[in-house]
CSV table of N, CA and C in Angstrom, one decimal:
chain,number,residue,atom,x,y,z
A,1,UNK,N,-2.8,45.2,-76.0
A,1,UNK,CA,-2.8,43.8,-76.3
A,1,UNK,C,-1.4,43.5,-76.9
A,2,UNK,N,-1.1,42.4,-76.5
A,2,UNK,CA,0.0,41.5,-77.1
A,2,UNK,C,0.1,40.4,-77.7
A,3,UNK,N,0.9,40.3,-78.8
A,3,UNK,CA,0.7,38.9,-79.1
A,3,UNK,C,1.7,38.3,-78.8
A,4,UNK,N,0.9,37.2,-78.1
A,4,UNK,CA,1.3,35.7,-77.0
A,4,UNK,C,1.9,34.9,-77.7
A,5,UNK,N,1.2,34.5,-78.9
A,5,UNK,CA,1.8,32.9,-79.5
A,5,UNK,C,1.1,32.7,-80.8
A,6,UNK,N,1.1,32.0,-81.8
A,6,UNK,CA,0.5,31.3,-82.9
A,6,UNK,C,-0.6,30.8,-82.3
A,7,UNK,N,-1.6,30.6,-82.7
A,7,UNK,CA,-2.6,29.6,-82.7
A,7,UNK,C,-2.3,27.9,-83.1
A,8,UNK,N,-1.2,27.9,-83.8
A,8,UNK,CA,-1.0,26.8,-84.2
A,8,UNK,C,-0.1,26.3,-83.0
A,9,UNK,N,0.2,26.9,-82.5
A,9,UNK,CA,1.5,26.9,-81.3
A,9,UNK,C,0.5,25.9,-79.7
A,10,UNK,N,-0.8,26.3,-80.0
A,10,UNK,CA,-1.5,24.8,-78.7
A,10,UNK,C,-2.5,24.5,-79.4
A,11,UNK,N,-2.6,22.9,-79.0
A,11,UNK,CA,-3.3,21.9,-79.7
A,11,UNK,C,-4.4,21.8,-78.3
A,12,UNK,N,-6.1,21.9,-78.9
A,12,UNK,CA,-7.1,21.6,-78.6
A,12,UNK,C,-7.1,21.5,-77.3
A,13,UNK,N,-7.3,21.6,-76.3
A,13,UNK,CA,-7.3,20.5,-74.8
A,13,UNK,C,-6.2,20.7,-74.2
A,14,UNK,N,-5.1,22.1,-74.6
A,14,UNK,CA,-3.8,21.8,-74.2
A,14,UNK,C,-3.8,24.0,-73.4
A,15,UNK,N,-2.5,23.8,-72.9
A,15,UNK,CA,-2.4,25.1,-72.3
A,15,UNK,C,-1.0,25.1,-72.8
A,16,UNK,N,-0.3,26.8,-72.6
A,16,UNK,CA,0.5,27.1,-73.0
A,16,UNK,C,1.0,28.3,-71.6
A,17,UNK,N,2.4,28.3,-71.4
A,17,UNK,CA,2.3,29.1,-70.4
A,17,UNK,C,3.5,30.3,-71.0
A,18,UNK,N,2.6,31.5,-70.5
A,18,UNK,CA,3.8,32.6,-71.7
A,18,UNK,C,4.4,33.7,-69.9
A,19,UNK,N,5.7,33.9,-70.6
A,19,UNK,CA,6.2,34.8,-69.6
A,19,UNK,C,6.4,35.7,-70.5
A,20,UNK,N,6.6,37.2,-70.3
A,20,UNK,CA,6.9,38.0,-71.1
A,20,UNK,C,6.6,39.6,-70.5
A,21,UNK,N,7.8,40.5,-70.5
A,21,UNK,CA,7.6,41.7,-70.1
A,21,UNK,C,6.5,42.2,-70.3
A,22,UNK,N,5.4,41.8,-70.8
A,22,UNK,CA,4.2,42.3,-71.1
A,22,UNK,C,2.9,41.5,-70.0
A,23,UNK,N,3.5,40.8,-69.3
A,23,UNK,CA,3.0,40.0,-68.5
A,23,UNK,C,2.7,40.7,-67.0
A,24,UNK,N,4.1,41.5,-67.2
A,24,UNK,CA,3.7,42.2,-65.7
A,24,UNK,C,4.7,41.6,-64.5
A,25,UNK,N,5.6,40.1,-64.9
A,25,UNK,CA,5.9,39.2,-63.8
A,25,UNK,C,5.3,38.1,-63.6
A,26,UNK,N,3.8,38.3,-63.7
A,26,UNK,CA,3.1,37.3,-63.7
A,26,UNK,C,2.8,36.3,-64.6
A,27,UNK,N,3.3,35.5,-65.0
A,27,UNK,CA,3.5,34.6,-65.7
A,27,UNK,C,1.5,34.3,-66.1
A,28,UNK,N,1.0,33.9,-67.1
A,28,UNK,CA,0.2,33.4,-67.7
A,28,UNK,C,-0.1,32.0,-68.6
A,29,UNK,N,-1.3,31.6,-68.4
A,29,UNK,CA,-1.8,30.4,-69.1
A,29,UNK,C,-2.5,30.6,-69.9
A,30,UNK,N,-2.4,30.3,-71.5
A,30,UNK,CA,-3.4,30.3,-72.3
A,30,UNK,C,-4.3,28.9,-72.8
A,31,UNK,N,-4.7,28.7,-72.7
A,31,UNK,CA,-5.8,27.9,-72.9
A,31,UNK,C,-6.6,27.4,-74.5
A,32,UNK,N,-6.5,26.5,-74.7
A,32,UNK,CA,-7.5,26.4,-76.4
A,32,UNK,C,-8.0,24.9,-75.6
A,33,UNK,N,-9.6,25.8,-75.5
A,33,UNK,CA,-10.5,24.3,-74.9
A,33,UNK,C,-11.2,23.5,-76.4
A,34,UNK,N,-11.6,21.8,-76.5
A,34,UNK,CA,-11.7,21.6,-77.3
A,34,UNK,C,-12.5,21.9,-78.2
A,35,UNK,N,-13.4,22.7,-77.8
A,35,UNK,CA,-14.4,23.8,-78.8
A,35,UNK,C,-14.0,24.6,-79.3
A,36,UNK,N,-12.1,24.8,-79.5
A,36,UNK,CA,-11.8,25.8,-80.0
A,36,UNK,C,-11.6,27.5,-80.0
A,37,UNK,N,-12.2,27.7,-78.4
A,37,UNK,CA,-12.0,28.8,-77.7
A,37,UNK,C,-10.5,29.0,-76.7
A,38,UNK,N,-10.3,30.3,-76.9
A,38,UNK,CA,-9.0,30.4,-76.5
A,38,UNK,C,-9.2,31.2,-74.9
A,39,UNK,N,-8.6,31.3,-73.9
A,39,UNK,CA,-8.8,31.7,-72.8
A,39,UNK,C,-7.5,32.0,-72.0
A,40,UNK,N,-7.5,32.8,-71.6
A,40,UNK,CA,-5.9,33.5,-70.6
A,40,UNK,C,-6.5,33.6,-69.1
A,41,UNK,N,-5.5,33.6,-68.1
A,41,UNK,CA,-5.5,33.4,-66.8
A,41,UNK,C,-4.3,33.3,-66.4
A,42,UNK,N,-4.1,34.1,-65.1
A,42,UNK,CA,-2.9,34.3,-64.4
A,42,UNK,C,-2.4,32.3,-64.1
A,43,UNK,N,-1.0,32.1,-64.4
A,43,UNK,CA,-0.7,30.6,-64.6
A,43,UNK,C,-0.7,30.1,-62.9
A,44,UNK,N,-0.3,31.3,-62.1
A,44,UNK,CA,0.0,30.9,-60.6
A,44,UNK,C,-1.3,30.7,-59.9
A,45,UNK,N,-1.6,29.2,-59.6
A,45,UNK,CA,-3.0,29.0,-58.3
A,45,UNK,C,-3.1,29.7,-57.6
A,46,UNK,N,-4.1,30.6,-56.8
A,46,UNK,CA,-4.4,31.4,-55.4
A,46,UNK,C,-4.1,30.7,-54.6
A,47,UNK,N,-4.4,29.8,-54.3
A,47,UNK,CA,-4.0,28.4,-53.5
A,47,UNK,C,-2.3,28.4,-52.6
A,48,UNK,N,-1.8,28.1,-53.7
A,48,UNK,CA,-0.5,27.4,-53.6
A,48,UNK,C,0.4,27.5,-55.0
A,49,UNK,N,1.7,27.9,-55.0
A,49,UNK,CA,2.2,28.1,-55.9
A,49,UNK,C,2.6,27.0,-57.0
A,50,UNK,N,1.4,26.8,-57.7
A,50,UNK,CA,1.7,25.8,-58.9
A,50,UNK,C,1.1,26.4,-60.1
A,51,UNK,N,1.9,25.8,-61.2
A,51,UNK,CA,1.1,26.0,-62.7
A,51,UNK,C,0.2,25.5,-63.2
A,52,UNK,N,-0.9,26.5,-63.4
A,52,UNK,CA,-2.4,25.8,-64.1
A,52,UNK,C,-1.8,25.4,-64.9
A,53,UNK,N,-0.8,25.8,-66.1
A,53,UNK,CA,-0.7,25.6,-67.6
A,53,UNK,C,-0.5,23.8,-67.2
A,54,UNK,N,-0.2,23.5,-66.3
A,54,UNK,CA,0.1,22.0,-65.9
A,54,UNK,C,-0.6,21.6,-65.7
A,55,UNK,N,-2.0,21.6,-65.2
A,55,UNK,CA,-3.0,21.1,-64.8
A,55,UNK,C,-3.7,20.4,-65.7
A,56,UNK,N,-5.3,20.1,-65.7
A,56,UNK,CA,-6.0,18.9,-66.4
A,56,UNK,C,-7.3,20.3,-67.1
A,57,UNK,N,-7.6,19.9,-68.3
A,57,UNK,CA,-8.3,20.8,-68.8
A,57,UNK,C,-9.5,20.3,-68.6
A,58,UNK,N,-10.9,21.1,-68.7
A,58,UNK,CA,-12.0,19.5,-68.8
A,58,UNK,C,-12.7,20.9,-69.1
A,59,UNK,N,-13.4,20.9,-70.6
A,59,UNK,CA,-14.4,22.2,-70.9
A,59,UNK,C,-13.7,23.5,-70.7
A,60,UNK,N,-14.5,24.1,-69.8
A,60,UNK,CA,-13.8,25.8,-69.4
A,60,UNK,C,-13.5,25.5,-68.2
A,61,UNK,N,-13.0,24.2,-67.5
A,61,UNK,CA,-12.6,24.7,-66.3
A,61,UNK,C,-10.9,24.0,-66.4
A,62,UNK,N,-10.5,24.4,-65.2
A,62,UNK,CA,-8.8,23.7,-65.4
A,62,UNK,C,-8.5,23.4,-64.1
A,63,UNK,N,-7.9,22.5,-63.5
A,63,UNK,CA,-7.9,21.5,-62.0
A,63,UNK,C,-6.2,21.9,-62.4
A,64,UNK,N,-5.7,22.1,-60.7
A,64,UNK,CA,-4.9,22.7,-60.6
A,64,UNK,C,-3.8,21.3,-60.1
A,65,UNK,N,-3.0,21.2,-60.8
A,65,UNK,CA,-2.0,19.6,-60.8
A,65,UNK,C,-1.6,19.6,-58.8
A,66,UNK,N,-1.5,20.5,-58.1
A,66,UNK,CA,-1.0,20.2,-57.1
A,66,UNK,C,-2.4,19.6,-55.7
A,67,UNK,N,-3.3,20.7,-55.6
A,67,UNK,CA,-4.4,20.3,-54.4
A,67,UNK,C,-5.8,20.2,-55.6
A,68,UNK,N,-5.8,20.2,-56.7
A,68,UNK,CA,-7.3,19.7,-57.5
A,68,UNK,C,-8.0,20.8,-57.2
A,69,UNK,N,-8.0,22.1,-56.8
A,69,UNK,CA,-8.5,23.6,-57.0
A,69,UNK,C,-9.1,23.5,-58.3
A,70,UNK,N,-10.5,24.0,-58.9
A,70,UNK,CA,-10.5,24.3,-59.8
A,70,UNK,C,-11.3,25.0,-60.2
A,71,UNK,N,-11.0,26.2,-61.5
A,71,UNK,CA,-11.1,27.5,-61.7
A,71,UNK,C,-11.5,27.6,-63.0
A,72,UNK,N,-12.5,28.5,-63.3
A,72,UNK,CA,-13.7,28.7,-64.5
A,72,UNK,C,-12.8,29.5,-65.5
A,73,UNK,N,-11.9,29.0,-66.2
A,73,UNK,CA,-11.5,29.9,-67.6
A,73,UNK,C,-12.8,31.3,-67.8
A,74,UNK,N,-13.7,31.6,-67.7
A,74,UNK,CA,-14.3,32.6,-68.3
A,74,UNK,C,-14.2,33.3,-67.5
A,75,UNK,N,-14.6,33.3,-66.3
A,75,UNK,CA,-14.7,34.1,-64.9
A,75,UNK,C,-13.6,34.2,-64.2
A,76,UNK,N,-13.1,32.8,-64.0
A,76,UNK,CA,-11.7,32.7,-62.5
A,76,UNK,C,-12.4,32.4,-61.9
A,77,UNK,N,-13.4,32.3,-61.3
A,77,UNK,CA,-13.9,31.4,-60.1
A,77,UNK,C,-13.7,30.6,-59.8
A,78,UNK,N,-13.4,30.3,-58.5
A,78,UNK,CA,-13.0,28.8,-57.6
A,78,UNK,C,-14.5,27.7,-58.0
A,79,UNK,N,-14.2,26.7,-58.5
A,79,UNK,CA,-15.4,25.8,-58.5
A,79,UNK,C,-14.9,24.4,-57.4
A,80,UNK,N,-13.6,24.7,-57.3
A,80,UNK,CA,-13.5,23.5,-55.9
A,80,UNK,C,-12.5,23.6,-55.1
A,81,UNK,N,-13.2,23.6,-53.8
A,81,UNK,CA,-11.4,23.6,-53.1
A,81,UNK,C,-10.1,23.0,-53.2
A,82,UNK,N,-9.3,23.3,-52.5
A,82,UNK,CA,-8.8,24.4,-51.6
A,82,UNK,C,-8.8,25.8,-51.7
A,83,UNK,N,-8.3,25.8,-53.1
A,83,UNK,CA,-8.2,27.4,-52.8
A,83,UNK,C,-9.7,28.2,-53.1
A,84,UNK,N,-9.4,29.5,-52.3
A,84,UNK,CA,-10.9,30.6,-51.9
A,84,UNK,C,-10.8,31.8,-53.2
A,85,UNK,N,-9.7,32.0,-53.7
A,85,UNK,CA,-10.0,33.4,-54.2
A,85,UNK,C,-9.8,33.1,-55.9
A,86,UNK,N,-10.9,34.1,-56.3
A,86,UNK,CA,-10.7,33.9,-57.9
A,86,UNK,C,-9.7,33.5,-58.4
A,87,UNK,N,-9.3,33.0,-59.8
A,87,UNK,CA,-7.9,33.7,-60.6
A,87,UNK,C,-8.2,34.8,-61.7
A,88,UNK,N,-7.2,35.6,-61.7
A,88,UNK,CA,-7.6,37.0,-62.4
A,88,UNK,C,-7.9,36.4,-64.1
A,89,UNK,N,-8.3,36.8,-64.5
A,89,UNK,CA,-8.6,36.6,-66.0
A,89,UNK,C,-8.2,37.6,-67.4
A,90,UNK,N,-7.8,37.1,-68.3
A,90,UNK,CA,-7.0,38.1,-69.3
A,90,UNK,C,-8.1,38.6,-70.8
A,91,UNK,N,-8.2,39.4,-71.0
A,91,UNK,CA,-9.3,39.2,-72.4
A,91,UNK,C,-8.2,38.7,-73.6
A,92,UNK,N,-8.8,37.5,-74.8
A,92,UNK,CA,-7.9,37.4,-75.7
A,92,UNK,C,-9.1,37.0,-76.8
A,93,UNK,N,-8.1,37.8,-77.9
A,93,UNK,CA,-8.4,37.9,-79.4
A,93,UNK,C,-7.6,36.9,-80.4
A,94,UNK,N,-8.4,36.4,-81.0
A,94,UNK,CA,-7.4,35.3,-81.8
A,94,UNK,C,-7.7,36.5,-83.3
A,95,UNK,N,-6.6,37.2,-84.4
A,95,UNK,CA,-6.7,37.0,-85.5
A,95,UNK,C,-5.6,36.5,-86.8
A,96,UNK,N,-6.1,35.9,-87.6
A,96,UNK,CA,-5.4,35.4,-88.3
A,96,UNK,C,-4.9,34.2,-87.5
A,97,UNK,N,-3.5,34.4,-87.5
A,97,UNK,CA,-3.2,32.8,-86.5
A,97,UNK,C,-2.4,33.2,-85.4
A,98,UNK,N,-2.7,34.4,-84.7
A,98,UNK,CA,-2.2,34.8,-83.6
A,98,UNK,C,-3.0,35.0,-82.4
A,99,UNK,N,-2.4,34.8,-81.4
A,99,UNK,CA,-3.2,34.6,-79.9
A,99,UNK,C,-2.9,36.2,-79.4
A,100,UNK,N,-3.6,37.0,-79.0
A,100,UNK,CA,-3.8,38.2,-78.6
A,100,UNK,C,-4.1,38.3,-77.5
A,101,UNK,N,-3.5,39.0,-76.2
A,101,UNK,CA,-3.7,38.7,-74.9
A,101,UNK,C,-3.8,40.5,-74.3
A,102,UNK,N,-4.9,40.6,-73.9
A,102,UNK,CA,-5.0,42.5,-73.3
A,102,UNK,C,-5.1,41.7,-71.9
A,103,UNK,N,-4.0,42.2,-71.1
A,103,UNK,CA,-4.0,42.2,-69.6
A,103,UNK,C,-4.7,42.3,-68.7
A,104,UNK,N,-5.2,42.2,-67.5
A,104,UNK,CA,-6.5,42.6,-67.2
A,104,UNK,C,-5.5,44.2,-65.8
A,105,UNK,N,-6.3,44.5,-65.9
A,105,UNK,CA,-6.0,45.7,-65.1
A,105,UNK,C,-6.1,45.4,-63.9
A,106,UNK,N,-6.5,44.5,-63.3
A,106,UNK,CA,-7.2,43.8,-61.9
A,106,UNK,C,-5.4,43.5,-61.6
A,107,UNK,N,-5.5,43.8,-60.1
A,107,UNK,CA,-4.3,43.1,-59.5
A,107,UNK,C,-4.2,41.5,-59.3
A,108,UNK,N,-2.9,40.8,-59.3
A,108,UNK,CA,-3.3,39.6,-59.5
A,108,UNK,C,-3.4,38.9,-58.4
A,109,UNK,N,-4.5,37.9,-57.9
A,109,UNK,CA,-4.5,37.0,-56.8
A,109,UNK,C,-3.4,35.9,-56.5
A,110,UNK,N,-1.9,36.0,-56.5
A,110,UNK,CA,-1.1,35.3,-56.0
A,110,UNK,C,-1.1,34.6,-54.8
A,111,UNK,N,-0.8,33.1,-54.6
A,111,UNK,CA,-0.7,32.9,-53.4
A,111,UNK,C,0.2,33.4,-52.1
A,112,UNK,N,0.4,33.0,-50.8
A,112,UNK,CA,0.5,33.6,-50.0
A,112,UNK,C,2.0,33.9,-50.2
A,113,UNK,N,2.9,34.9,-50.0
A,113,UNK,CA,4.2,34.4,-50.1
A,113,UNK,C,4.6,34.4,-51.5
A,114,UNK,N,3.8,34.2,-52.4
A,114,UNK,CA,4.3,34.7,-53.8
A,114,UNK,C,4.6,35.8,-54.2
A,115,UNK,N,5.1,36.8,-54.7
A,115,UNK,CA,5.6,37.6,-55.3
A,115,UNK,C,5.7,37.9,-56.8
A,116,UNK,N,4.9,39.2,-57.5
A,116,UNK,CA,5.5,38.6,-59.2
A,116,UNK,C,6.6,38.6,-59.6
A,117,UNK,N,6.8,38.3,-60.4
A,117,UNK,CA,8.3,38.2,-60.9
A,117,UNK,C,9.3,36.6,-60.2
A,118,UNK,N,8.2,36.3,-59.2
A,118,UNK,CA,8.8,34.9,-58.2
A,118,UNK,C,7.8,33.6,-58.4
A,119,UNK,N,5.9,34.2,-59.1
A,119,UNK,CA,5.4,33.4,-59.2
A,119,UNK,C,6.2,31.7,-60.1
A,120,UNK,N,6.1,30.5,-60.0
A,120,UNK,CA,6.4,29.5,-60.3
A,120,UNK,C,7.4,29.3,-61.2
C-alpha cells in the first residue's frame, strides 16, 4: 500500500487522478462518492483512451467524459456501452486523513494501442 493523497485533498462527488511510481505507469482514479466512500480504479477507459478522473460521478458508478461507458467503482464492470471489458480495481484504506491505495495484482485493461507509462 501507498499513500495516494489526504482525504481532505477530494471533495465528495469529485475524483482525483494520482500518477506515481507506485502506480505501475498506469495512472489511477480515486474516487470519494457522496456517501463518503473512497474507491481506486485504473484512470484509463478500456474503451478509448480518456480519463475517468474526468468523467461524471453518479453513486458507485463513473461515465466516462468521451463515449458515456460506464463502470462500477466496486467491481469495474461495464454498466454501459461502448466499452466491453472491466476496469481493474485498486483496494483502498482511508486512516487518519490519508488515502491508502494497495494495487491490484491483476494486469491492467488498457485500451487498444495504449501502453503504460503512455496511458492519457
Amino acid at each position: 500500500m501507498f499513500a495516494a493523497c489526504s482525504r481532505s485533498a477530494i471533495e465528495p462527488g469529485e475524483a482525483l487522478r494520482v500518477e506515481s511510481p507506485e502506480t505501475q505507469g498506469v495512472p489511477i482514479a480515486i474516487f470519494h462518492t457522496e456517501d463518503g466512500e473512497f474507491y481506486a480504479i485504473d484512470d484509463t477507459c478500456t474503451h478509448q483512451d480518456a480519463s475517468l478522473a474526468d468523467g461524471w460521478l453518479e453513486g458507485c458508478e463513473v461515465e466516462c467524459p468521451l463515449h458515456a461507458s460506464r463502470f462500477d467503482l466496486r467491481t469495474g464492470v461495464v454498466d454501459a456501452p461502448p466499452a466491453k471489458r472491466p476496469i481493474r480495481t485498486h483496494q483502498v484504506r482511508v486512516v487518519d486523513d490519508t488515502v491508502y491505495v494497495a494495487m491490484s495484482s491483476q494486469e491492467a485493461n488498457l485500451p487498444p494501442g495504449v501502453l503504460p507509462g503512455a496511458a492519457v
